[in-house]
Tab-separated table of C-alpha atoms in Angstrom:
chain	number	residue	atom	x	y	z
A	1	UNK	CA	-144.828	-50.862	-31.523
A	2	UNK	CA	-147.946	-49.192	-31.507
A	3	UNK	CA	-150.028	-52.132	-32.611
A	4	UNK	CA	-148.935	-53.516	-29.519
A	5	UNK	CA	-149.728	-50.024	-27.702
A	6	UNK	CA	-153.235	-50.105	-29.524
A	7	UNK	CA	-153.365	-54.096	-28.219
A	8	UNK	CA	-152.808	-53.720	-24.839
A	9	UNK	CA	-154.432	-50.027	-24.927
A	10	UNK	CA	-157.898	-52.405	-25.625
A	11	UNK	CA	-157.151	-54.941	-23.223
A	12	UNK	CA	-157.181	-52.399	-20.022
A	13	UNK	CA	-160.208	-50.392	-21.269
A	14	UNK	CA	-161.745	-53.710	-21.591
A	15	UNK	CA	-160.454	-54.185	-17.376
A	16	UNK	CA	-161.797	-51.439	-16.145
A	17	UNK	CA	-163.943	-52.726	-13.325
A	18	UNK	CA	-166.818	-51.000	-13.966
A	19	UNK	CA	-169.237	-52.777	-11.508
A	20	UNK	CA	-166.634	-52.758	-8.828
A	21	UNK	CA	-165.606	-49.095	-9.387
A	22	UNK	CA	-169.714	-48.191	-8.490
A	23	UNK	CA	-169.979	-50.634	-5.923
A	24	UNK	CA	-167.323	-49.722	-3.939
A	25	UNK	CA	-166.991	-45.739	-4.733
A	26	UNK	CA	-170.918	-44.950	-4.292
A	27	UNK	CA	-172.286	-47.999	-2.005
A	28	UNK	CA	-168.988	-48.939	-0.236
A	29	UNK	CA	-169.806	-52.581	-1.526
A	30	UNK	CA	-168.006	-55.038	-3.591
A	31	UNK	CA	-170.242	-56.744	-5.727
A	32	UNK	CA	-168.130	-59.857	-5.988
A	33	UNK	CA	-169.019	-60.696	-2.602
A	34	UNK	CA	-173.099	-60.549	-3.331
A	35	UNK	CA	-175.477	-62.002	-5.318
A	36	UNK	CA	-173.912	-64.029	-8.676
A	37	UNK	CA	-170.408	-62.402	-7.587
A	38	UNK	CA	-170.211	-61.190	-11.217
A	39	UNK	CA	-168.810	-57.466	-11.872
A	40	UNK	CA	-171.340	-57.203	-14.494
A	41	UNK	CA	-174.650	-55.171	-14.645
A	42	UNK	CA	-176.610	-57.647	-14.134
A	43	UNK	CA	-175.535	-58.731	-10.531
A	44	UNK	CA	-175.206	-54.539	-10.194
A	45	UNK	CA	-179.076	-54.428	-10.942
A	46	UNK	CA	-179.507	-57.149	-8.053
A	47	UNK	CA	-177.302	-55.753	-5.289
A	48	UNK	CA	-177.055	-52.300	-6.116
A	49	UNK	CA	-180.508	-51.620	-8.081
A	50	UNK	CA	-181.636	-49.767	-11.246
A	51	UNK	CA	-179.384	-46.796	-11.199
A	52	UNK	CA	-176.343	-48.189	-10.481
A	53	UNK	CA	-177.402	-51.532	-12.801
A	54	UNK	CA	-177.534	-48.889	-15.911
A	55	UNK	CA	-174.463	-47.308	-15.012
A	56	UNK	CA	-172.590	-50.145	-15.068
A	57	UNK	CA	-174.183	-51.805	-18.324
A	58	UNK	CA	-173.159	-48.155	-20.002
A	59	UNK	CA	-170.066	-48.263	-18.863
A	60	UNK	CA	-169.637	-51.985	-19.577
A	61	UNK	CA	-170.989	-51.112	-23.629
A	62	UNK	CA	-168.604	-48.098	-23.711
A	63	UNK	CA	-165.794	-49.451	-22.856
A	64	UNK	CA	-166.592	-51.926	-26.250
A	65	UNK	CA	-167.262	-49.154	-28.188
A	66	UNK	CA	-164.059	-47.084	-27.200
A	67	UNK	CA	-161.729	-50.193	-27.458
A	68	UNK	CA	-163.337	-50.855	-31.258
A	69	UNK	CA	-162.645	-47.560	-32.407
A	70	UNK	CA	-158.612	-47.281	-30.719
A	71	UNK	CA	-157.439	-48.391	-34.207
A	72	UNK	CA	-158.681	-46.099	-36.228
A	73	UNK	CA	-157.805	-43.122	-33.540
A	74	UNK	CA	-154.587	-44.403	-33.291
A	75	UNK	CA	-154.219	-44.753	-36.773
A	76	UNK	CA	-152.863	-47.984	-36.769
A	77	UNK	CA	-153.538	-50.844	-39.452
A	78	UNK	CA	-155.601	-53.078	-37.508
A	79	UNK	CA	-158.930	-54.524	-37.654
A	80	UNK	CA	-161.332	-52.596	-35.143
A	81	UNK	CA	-163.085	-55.996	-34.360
A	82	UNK	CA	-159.326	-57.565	-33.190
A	83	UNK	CA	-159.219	-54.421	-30.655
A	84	UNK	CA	-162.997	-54.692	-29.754
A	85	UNK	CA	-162.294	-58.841	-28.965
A	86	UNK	CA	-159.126	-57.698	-26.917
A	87	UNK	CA	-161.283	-55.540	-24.689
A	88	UNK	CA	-164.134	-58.587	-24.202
A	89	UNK	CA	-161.340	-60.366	-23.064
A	90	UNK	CA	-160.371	-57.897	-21.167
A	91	UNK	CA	-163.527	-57.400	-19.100
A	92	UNK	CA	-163.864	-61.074	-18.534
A	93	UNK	CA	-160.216	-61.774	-17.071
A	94	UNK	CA	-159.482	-58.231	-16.063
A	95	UNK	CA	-156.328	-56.908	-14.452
A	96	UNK	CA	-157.733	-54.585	-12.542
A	97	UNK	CA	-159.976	-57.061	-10.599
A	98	UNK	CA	-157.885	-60.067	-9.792
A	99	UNK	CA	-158.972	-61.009	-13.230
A	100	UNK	CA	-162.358	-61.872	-12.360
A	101	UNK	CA	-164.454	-60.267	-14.234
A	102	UNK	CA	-168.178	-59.972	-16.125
A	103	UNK	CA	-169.871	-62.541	-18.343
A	104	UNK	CA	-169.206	-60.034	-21.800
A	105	UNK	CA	-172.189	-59.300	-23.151
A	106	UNK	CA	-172.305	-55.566	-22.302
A	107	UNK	CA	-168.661	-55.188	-23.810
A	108	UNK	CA	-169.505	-57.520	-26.868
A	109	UNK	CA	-172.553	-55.074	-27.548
A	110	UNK	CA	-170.502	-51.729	-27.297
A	111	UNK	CA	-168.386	-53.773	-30.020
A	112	UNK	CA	-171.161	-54.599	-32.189
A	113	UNK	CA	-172.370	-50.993	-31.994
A	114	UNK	CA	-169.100	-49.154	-32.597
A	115	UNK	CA	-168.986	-51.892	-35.708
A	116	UNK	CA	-172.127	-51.770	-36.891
A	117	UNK	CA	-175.124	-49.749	-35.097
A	118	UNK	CA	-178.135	-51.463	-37.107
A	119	UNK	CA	-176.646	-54.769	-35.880
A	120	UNK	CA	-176.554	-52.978	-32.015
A	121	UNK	CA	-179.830	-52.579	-32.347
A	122	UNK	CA	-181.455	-55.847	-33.657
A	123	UNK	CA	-179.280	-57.607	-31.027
A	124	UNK	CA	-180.939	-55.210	-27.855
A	125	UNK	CA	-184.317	-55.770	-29.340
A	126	UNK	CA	-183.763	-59.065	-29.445
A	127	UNK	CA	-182.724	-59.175	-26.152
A	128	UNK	CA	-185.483	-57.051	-24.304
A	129	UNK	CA	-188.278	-59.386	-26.331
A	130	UNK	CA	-186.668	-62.475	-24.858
A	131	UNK	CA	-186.471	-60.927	-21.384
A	132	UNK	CA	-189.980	-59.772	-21.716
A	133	UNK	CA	-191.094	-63.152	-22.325
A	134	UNK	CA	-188.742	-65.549	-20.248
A	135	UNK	CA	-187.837	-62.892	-17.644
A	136	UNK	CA	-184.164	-64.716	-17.704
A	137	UNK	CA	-181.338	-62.101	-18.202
A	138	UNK	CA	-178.762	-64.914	-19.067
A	139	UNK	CA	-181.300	-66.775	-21.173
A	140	UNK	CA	-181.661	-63.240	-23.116
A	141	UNK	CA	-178.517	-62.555	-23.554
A	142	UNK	CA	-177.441	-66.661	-24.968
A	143	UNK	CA	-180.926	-66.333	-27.189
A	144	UNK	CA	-179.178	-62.204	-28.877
A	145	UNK	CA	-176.340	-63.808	-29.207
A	146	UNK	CA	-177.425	-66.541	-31.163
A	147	UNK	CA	-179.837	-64.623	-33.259
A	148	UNK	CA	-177.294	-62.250	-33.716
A	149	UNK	CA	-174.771	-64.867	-35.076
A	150	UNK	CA	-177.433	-65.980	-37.572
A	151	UNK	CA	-177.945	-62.426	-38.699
A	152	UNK	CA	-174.709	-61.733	-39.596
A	153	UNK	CA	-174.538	-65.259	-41.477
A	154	UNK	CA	-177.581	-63.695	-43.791
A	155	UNK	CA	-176.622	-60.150	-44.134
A	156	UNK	CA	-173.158	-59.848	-43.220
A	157	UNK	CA	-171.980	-63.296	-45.382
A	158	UNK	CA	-169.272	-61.819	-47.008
A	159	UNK	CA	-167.637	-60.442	-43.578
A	160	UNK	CA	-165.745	-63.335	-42.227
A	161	UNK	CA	-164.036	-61.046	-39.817
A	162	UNK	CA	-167.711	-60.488	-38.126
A	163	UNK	CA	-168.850	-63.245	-38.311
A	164	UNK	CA	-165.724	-65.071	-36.785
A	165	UNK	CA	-165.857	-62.054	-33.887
A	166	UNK	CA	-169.929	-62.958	-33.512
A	167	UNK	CA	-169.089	-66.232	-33.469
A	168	UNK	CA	-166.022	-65.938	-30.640
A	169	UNK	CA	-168.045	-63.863	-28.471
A	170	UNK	CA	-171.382	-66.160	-28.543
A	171	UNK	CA	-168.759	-69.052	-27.301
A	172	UNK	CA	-167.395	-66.639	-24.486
A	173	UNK	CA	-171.251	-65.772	-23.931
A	174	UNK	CA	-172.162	-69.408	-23.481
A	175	UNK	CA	-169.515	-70.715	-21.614
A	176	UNK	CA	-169.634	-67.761	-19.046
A	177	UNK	CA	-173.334	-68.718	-18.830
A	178	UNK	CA	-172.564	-72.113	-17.882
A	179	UNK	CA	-173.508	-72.080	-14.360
A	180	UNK	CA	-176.905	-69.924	-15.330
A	181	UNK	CA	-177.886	-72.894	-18.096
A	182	UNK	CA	-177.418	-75.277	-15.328
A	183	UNK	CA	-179.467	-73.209	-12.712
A	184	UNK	CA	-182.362	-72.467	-15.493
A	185	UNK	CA	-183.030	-76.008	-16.639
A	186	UNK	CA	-183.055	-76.638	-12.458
A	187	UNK	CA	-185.619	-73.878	-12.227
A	188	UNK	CA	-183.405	-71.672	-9.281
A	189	UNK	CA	-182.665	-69.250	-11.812
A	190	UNK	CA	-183.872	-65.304	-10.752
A	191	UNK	CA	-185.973	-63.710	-13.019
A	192	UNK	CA	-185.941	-60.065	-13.068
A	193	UNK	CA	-189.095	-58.339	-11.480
A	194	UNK	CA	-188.946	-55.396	-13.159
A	195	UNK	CA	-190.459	-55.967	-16.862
């Protein structure tokens, strides 16, 4: 029973609208209806701007981090990567928002950090160096997660439950990305302005 609780526990942290919750509490605006229509931080950065943008993406990593660590507050004998996959899930078909929700890759980093800090960071360097030189935020975040997938296939080889997480989320990473891969190779993709 509470494997279950701890299950579905992760799922609703992981549907807690963050983007729509700042949108509509602070700026009376619901994000889905501007920009990308994404609840994520990115579109927040667009519509909303910087404040509001790093609220969101906080919120967004948090609610990764929280869900990874239910488990082992709960003390229930579960991986803390199967709760931290629940809540990506969670944020990308949430209940809370009509089930549509972000593109995961502020959730999937709040898992990687509650799993493995040193990883957190590689990943976030990573992406800001990719950023820095494409100015893409989607082609960043495809580019971490596929460095990131390599990385834990040299130091983490012996983890299969990581690697088979990294390797889930870089699929839900790429195939929420779809419509930005199509839009970059046509060139209409935005590029931030800020870095």
């Amino acid at each position: 029973m509470l494997t279950f609780i701890t299950i579905l526990a992760a799922y609703l942290i992981g549907s807690i609208p963050s983007g729509l919750i700042i949108g509509k509490t602070f700026y009376k605006i619901d994000i889905r209806e501007h920009g990308s229509k994404n609840l994520g931080g990115t579109n927040t950065f667009r519509t909303l701007g910087v404040k509001a943008g790093l609220t969101v993406t906080i919120m967004d990593i948090l609610k990764g981090t929280l869900a990874t660590y239910l488990p082992y507050m709960l003390g229930v004998e579960m991986h803390l990567l199967l709760a931290g996959v629940i809540a990506v899930v969670g944020h990308m078909f949430p209940i809370f928002a009509n089930f549509r929700g972000g593109k995961a890759v502020a959730t999937s980093a709040g898992v990687i950090l509650a799993y493995e800090p040193c990883f957190f960071v590689f990943a976030v360097i990573i992406f800001f160096i990719s950023l820095y030189i494409s100015k893409y935020v989607s082609l960043s975040s495809m580019i971490a997660c596929l460095l990131a997938l390599i990385y834990s296939l040299v130091f983490h080889i012996k983890d299969l439950p990581l690697i088979i997480v990294i390797s889930l989320i870089t699929i839900f990473i790429f195939y929420r990305h779809r419509a930005n891969i199509k839009r970059i190779i046509d060139k209409t993709e935005p590029k931030v302005k800020w870095l």
